[in-house]
Amino acid sequence: MNPSTISSAKAPLILAPARLRAWVRGSEVALVLLAAVTGCVGGLAVAGMSGASQLLREWLYRLPAGQRLSSLTDLPTEGLMGLPFLAPALGGAVLGLMLLVSTRGRGRTKRAAVDPIEANALHGGWMSLRGSLDVAAQNVVSNGCGASVGLEAGYTQIAAGIASRLGIAFEMRRSDLRTLVGCGSAAAIAAAFGSPLTGAFYAFELIIGTYTIATLAPVVVAALCGSLVMRALAPQPAFVDVGALALAKSAAVDAGDTLPCLALGLICAGLAVLLMRGVTLVENGFRASRLPAPVRPILGGLCVGGLALATTPQVLSAGHGALHIYLAPEATAGLGALAGLVVAKAAASAMSIGSGFRGGLFFASLFLGALVGRLFAGLGPMVWPGFEAFGLAPVGYAVVGMSAFAVAIVGGPLTMTFLALEMTGSFPVTGLVLASVIASSLTVRKTFGYSFATWRFHLRGETIRSAHDVGWMRNLTVGRMMRKDLRPVPLDTPMATFLRAHPLGSPSRVVVVDEHDRYAGIVLVPEAHARAAENGGEAPRLADVVRYPTSFLLADMTVKQAAAAFDQAESETLAVLDDAQSRRVIGLLTESHTLKRYSEELDRQRRAMLGEAA
């Protein structure tokens, strides 16, 4: 996609003054300063979205100030005329209206807003600020009405969108713009969890796609600034802090506890894959119902609200309040209640996302993992002889399960490991978390192949599986590499005329076309002269020496597709056509030039990753 179609095309881009742009483009210090600004803005955006969502929940459910919806044991009776379970459906109706407004006048060409992973993988960091604002607003409505979705997708979307627009204003290079988008995402996650290291590695693993010295300073500075701004605006911990909780039964946790943690990681991986499949099944079900897209969230909201009424309000919203409950050492829920809550929360999340509510599974995966960890700790003594000898306490298994489940859904093993470290402050427990997330991540990668975000890309027909920059490869098309200065020869040209016009030593390959100017093949000049000599000086027809009549390239093919076409045709040169139906010749491309341009781009990408001057 052309970047101009991703940015807001209706309004001209606002650029910084030329001298300031030159300084930012040429100075690493300037990039770090811009990353700090991005981090501060990201922290403000997270605070604003979090506050707006909480106010909406308090108004819909008549909650006391600061009360978390998912911490309730029963739905309040005074909300929405005594029918608070209708709040998700009301939110679905509002969301449907927002979808209608956002798509009005854009017809069927309306594209979904590009998220940070897709932007960095395919578009060099270009994102639409308007689209990001739409996503953030829809995410606030979805989470605020009680749908079982988290705000993290909206946090990263708006922060990365702002970062992208800042980078565009300074006309930053592709690699620097991708880094700045990573800075926005790092600031958002760091602010959301109060965890700078988690935010930084979220950017490295999931948004930028790699860790380099060149990206270290700006990303870490952005994460620190985002966390500090959020801490200044919301002094109380925004989410979970189990640093003071008893994670071990005894004074020490040793390497022997690794075995059950590995088993827990494998269990979490399997359940996470089921959840991702479940979301897809629900989404396909809503699509098969043929209900208009703006109406589906209403039905989904009714299902989620009914589920909360039938089970527990802890299935509503992201689950922050409920996670506090189940990460407490004194939590005493029965095994049946835990298992039921796992099923109910997974169903609520699948129905919410499948029906069209905006949000992700980041925090839902943390909550579900904590529940699975608690359940594992309770069932362990019943099915595992000697389980009591392990030193990890139930809340420790909750932390391990939380990280293992989240890495299966979100990805980023180091991200989830640092989240556990910053939450617990325990290096021994973090070591167990690392073993568990490696087992979970490896299992999902080998059996399923996707995180939730990349699985959604796959369902849309995209082939990307990470934020690694492959957009340059798509931009390096045949149309950009081909030679246009060629004159095709008619197929009915007499051989003698052709040989006089193309003597030995002239360009060795000539494109020929039929009487309708359609591509007919390529003539190898040395071969034509040799065939003419074999036939007593003149071959009967030019068509006798035409080669590759069915092998050609199209202008929109990528360099990778072109290389495959050369291999299949076993030719060093192929004609470029406008399309396969009209077969009009528009250029010529050689395999050597294709490989040369590909090698040059690979080298440029390598130098950009290492922070070397171009």
Coordinates of C-alpha atoms in Angstrom, one line a residue, residues 24-363:
V24 CA 16.1 15.5 13.9
R25 CA 16.9 13.4 10.8
G26 CA 20.7 13.7 11.4
S27 CA 21.0 13.4 15.2
E28 CA 20.6 10.4 17.4
V29 CA 20.1 12.8 20.4
A30 CA 17.2 14.4 18.6
L31 CA 15.6 11.0 18.0
V32 CA 15.9 10.3 21.7
L33 CA 14.4 13.6 22.6
L34 CA 11.5 12.9 20.2
A35 CA 11.1 9.5 21.8
A36 CA 10.8 11.2 25.2
V37 CA 8.1 13.5 23.8
T38 CA 6.4 10.4 22.4
G39 CA 6.6 8.6 25.7
C40 CA 5.0 11.6 27.6
V41 CA 2.2 11.8 25.1
G42 CA 1.7 8.1 25.2
G43 CA 1.4 8.2 29.0
L44 CA -1.2 11.0 28.8
A45 CA -3.2 9.0 26.2
V46 CA -3.2 5.9 28.5
A47 CA -4.3 8.0 31.5
G48 CA -7.0 9.6 29.4
M49 CA -8.4 6.3 28.0
S50 CA -8.2 4.5 31.3
G51 CA -10.0 7.3 33.1
A52 CA -12.7 7.6 30.5
S53 CA -13.3 3.9 30.5
Q54 CA -13.6 3.8 34.3
L55 CA -16.0 6.8 34.4
L56 CA -18.2 5.0 31.8
R57 CA -18.3 1.8 33.9
E58 CA -19.0 3.8 37.1
W59 CA -21.9 5.6 35.3
L60 CA -23.4 2.5 33.7
Y61 CA -23.1 0.2 36.7
R62 CA -23.4 2.8 39.4
L63 CA -20.0 1.8 40.9
P64 CA -18.3 3.8 43.7
A65 CA -15.4 5.9 42.5
G66 CA -12.4 3.7 41.8
Q67 CA -14.3 0.4 42.1
R68 CA -13.3 -2.2 39.5
L69 CA -16.3 -3.8 37.7
S70 CA -14.7 -7.3 37.6
S71 CA -14.1 -7.2 41.4
L72 CA -17.9 -7.4 42.1
T73 CA -19.4 -10.7 43.2
D74 CA -22.9 -9.7 42.0
L75 CA -24.2 -7.2 39.5
P76 CA -25.6 -4.1 41.1
T77 CA -29.4 -3.7 41.0
E78 CA -29.5 0.0 40.6
G79 CA -27.7 0.3 37.2
L80 CA -29.7 0.8 34.0
M81 CA -33.1 0.7 35.6
G82 CA -32.3 -2.4 37.6
L83 CA -31.0 -4.3 34.5
P84 CA -27.3 -3.7 34.5
F85 CA -26.7 -6.8 32.4
L86 CA -28.0 -4.8 29.4
A87 CA -25.0 -2.4 29.7
P88 CA -22.9 -4.4 27.2
A89 CA -25.8 -4.4 24.7
L90 CA -26.1 -0.6 25.1
G91 CA -22.4 -0.2 24.5
G92 CA -22.8 -2.4 21.4
A93 CA -25.5 -0.1 20.1
V94 CA -23.2 2.9 20.6
L95 CA -20.3 1.1 19.0
G96 CA -22.5 0.2 16.0
L97 CA -23.4 3.9 15.5
M98 CA -19.7 4.8 15.8
L99 CA -18.9 2.2 13.1
L100 CA -21.6 3.7 10.8
V101 CA -20.2 7.2 11.3
S102 CA -16.6 6.2 10.8
T103 CA -17.4 4.4 7.5
R104 CA -19.9 6.9 6.1
G105 CA -18.9 8.3 2.7
R106 CA -16.0 5.8 2.3
G107 CA -17.9 3.0 0.6
R108 CA -16.5 -0.4 0.2
T109 CA -13.0 0.8 -0.1
K110 CA -12.9 1.5 3.6
R111 CA -9.9 -0.3 5.2
A112 CA -9.5 -1.3 8.8
A113 CA -7.1 1.0 10.7
V114 CA -3.5 -0.3 10.4
D115 CA -2.2 -1.4 13.8
P116 CA 1.5 -0.9 14.9
I117 CA 2.6 -4.4 14.0
E118 CA 1.2 -4.2 10.5
A119 CA 2.4 -0.6 10.1
N120 CA 6.0 -1.6 10.9
A121 CA 5.9 -4.8 9.0
L122 CA 4.4 -3.5 5.7
H123 CA 4.2 0.3 5.7
G124 CA 7.5 1.5 7.1
G125 CA 5.7 2.9 10.2
W126 CA 3.0 4.9 8.4
M127 CA -0.2 5.0 10.4
S128 CA -3.4 7.0 10.2
L129 CA -3.9 9.3 13.2
R130 CA -7.6 9.5 12.4
G131 CA -8.0 5.8 12.2
S132 CA -6.1 5.4 15.5
L133 CA -8.4 7.8 17.2
D134 CA -11.4 5.9 15.9
V135 CA -10.0 2.6 17.3
A136 CA -9.1 4.2 20.7
A137 CA -12.6 5.7 21.1
Q138 CA -14.3 2.4 20.1
N139 CA -12.0 0.5 22.5
V140 CA -13.0 2.9 25.4
V141 CA -16.7 2.3 24.6
S142 CA -16.2 -1.5 24.4
N143 CA -14.3 -1.8 27.6
G144 CA -16.4 0.8 29.4
C145 CA -19.7 -0.9 28.7
G146 CA -18.3 -4.2 30.2
A147 CA -17.4 -6.2 27.1
S148 CA -14.7 -8.7 27.8
V149 CA -11.9 -6.8 26.0
G150 CA -8.8 -5.0 27.2
L151 CA -7.6 -1.5 26.6
E152 CA -4.1 -2.4 25.7
A153 CA -4.9 -2.6 21.9
G154 CA -6.3 0.9 22.1
Y155 CA -3.4 2.2 24.2
T156 CA -0.8 1.0 21.7
Q157 CA -2.9 2.1 18.7
I158 CA -3.3 5.7 19.8
A159 CA 0.3 6.1 21.2
A160 CA 1.8 4.5 18.1
G161 CA -0.5 6.6 15.8
I162 CA 0.6 9.8 17.5
A163 CA 4.3 8.7 17.3
S164 CA 3.9 7.9 13.6
R165 CA 2.4 11.3 12.9
L166 CA 5.2 13.0 14.7
G167 CA 7.7 11.1 12.7
I168 CA 5.9 12.0 9.4
A169 CA 6.0 15.6 10.5
F170 CA 9.8 15.4 10.7
E171 CA 10.0 13.3 7.4
M172 CA 12.0 10.7 9.3
R173 CA 13.7 7.8 7.5
R174 CA 11.9 4.5 7.3
S175 CA 14.0 2.8 10.0
D176 CA 13.6 5.8 12.4
L177 CA 9.9 6.0 11.8
R178 CA 9.5 2.3 12.6
T179 CA 11.6 2.9 15.8
L180 CA 9.3 5.9 16.8
V181 CA 6.2 3.7 16.4
G182 CA 7.9 1.2 18.7
C183 CA 8.6 4.0 21.1
G184 CA 4.9 4.9 21.2
S185 CA 3.9 1.3 21.9
A186 CA 6.6 0.9 24.5
A187 CA 5.3 4.0 26.3
A188 CA 1.7 2.8 26.2
I189 CA 2.5 -0.7 27.7
A190 CA 4.9 0.8 30.3
A191 CA 2.2 3.3 31.4
A192 CA -0.5 0.7 31.4
F193 CA 1.4 -1.7 33.7
G194 CA 3.8 0.6 35.4
S195 CA 6.6 -1.5 34.0
P196 CA 9.2 0.2 31.8
L197 CA 11.2 -2.9 31.0
T198 CA 8.0 -4.7 30.0
G199 CA 7.1 -1.8 27.7
A200 CA 10.5 -1.6 26.2
F201 CA 10.7 -5.3 25.4
Y202 CA 7.1 -5.3 24.1
A203 CA 8.4 -2.8 21.5
F204 CA 11.5 -4.8 20.7
E205 CA 9.8 -8.2 20.3
L206 CA 6.4 -7.3 18.9
I207 CA 6.5 -3.9 17.3
I208 CA 10.0 -3.3 15.9
G209 CA 10.7 -7.0 15.6
T210 CA 14.3 -6.9 16.7
Y211 CA 16.6 -5.5 19.4
T212 CA 19.5 -3.3 18.3
I213 CA 21.8 -0.8 19.9
A214 CA 20.4 1.9 17.7
T215 CA 16.9 1.4 19.1
L216 CA 17.8 0.8 22.7
A217 CA 18.0 4.4 23.9
P218 CA 14.9 5.9 22.3
V219 CA 12.7 2.9 23.2
V220 CA 13.8 2.8 26.8
V221 CA 13.5 6.5 27.2
A222 CA 10.0 6.5 25.8
A223 CA 9.0 3.6 28.1
L224 CA 10.4 5.4 31.2
C225 CA 8.6 8.7 30.2
G226 CA 5.3 6.9 29.7
S227 CA 5.6 5.1 33.0
L228 CA 6.5 8.3 34.9
V229 CA 3.7 10.3 33.4
M230 CA 1.1 7.6 34.3
R231 CA 2.5 7.3 37.8
A232 CA 2.3 11.1 38.3
L233 CA -1.3 11.2 37.1
A234 CA -2.4 8.0 38.8
P235 CA -0.3 7.5 42.0
Q236 CA -2.0 4.2 42.9
P237 CA -0.8 1.1 41.0
A238 CA -2.9 0.9 37.9
F239 CA -3.0 -2.9 37.7
V240 CA -1.3 -5.6 39.7
D241 CA 1.7 -5.5 42.1
V242 CA 2.4 -8.8 43.8
G243 CA 5.9 -7.9 45.0
A244 CA 5.0 -8.2 48.6
L245 CA 3.0 -11.4 48.2
A246 CA 4.1 -14.8 49.4
L247 CA 5.2 -16.6 46.3
A248 CA 6.9 -19.5 47.9
K249 CA 5.8 -22.0 50.6
S250 CA 9.3 -22.0 52.0
A251 CA 12.2 -19.6 52.1
A252 CA 13.5 -20.6 48.7
V253 CA 12.4 -21.7 45.3
D254 CA 14.9 -24.0 43.6
A255 CA 15.4 -25.5 40.2
G256 CA 13.3 -28.5 41.1
D257 CA 10.2 -26.3 40.7
T258 CA 11.0 -26.0 37.0
L259 CA 9.3 -29.2 36.0
P260 CA 5.7 -28.3 37.1
C261 CA 6.2 -24.9 35.6
L262 CA 7.1 -26.4 32.3
A263 CA 4.0 -28.6 32.5
L264 CA 1.9 -25.5 33.3
G265 CA 3.4 -23.7 30.3
L266 CA 2.3 -26.6 28.0
I267 CA -1.2 -26.6 29.4
C268 CA -1.5 -22.8 28.9
A269 CA -0.3 -23.1 25.3
G270 CA -3.0 -25.6 24.5
L271 CA -5.8 -23.6 26.2
A272 CA -4.6 -20.4 24.5
V273 CA -4.8 -22.0 21.0
L274 CA -8.3 -23.2 21.8
L275 CA -9.2 -19.6 22.8
M276 CA -7.9 -18.2 19.5
R277 CA -9.7 -20.8 17.6
G278 CA -12.8 -20.1 19.6
V279 CA -12.7 -16.4 18.8
T280 CA -12.6 -17.3 15.1
L281 CA -15.5 -19.7 15.3
V282 CA -17.6 -17.1 17.1
E283 CA -16.7 -14.5 14.5
N284 CA -17.6 -16.8 11.7
G285 CA -20.9 -17.6 13.3
F286 CA -21.8 -13.9 13.5
R287 CA -20.7 -13.4 9.9
A288 CA -22.8 -16.4 8.9
S289 CA -25.9 -14.9 10.6
R290 CA -25.7 -12.1 7.9
L291 CA -26.5 -9.5 10.5
P292 CA -25.2 -6.0 9.6
A293 CA -21.8 -5.4 11.2
P294 CA -23.2 -2.5 13.3
V295 CA -25.9 -4.7 14.8
R296 CA -23.6 -7.6 15.8
P297 CA -22.1 -5.9 18.9
I298 CA -25.7 -5.5 20.3
L299 CA -26.3 -9.3 20.1
G300 CA -22.8 -9.9 21.4
G301 CA -23.4 -7.5 24.3
L302 CA -26.6 -9.3 25.2
C303 CA -24.7 -12.6 25.3
V304 CA -22.0 -11.2 27.5
G305 CA -24.4 -9.5 29.8
G306 CA -26.5 -12.6 30.1
L307 CA -23.4 -14.6 30.8
A308 CA -22.4 -12.2 33.6
L309 CA -25.9 -12.5 35.1
A310 CA -25.8 -16.3 35.0
T311 CA -22.3 -16.7 36.3
T312 CA -20.3 -13.7 37.8
P313 CA -19.5 -10.1 36.9
Q314 CA -15.9 -11.1 36.9
V315 CA -16.3 -12.1 33.2
L316 CA -17.0 -8.4 32.4
S317 CA -14.5 -5.9 31.1
A318 CA -10.7 -6.7 31.1
G319 CA -10.6 -8.3 34.5
H320 CA -8.3 -6.0 36.5
G321 CA -10.2 -6.2 39.7
A322 CA -10.7 -10.0 39.5
L323 CA -7.0 -10.5 38.8
H324 CA -6.2 -8.7 42.1
I325 CA -8.5 -11.1 43.8
Y326 CA -6.9 -14.3 42.4
L327 CA -3.4 -13.1 42.8
A328 CA -3.9 -12.6 46.5
P329 CA -2.4 -15.3 48.8
E330 CA -5.6 -15.6 50.7
A331 CA -7.8 -16.3 47.7
T332 CA -9.8 -19.4 48.5
A333 CA -12.0 -20.1 45.4
G334 CA -13.0 -23.8 44.9
L335 CA -11.6 -25.8 42.0
G336 CA -15.0 -26.0 40.4
A337 CA -15.5 -22.3 40.7
L338 CA -12.1 -21.7 39.1
A339 CA -12.8 -24.0 36.2
G340 CA -16.2 -22.5 35.6
L341 CA -14.7 -19.0 35.6
V342 CA -12.0 -20.0 33.1
V343 CA -14.7 -21.3 30.7
A344 CA -17.0 -18.3 31.3
K345 CA -14.2 -15.7 30.9
A346 CA -13.0 -17.4 27.7
A347 CA -16.5 -17.5 26.3
A348 CA -17.1 -13.8 27.2
S349 CA -13.9 -12.8 25.4
A350 CA -14.7 -14.8 22.4
M351 CA -18.2 -13.4 22.1
S352 CA -17.0 -9.9 22.7
I353 CA -14.3 -9.9 20.0
G354 CA -16.2 -12.2 17.6
S355 CA -19.3 -9.9 17.6
G356 CA -17.2 -6.8 16.8
F357 CA -16.3 -5.1 20.1
R358 CA -13.0 -3.3 19.8
G359 CA -10.1 -4.5 22.0
G360 CA -7.7 -7.4 22.4
L361 CA -6.9 -10.3 24.6
F362 CA -3.8 -9.0 26.4
F363 CA -5.3 -8.6 29.8

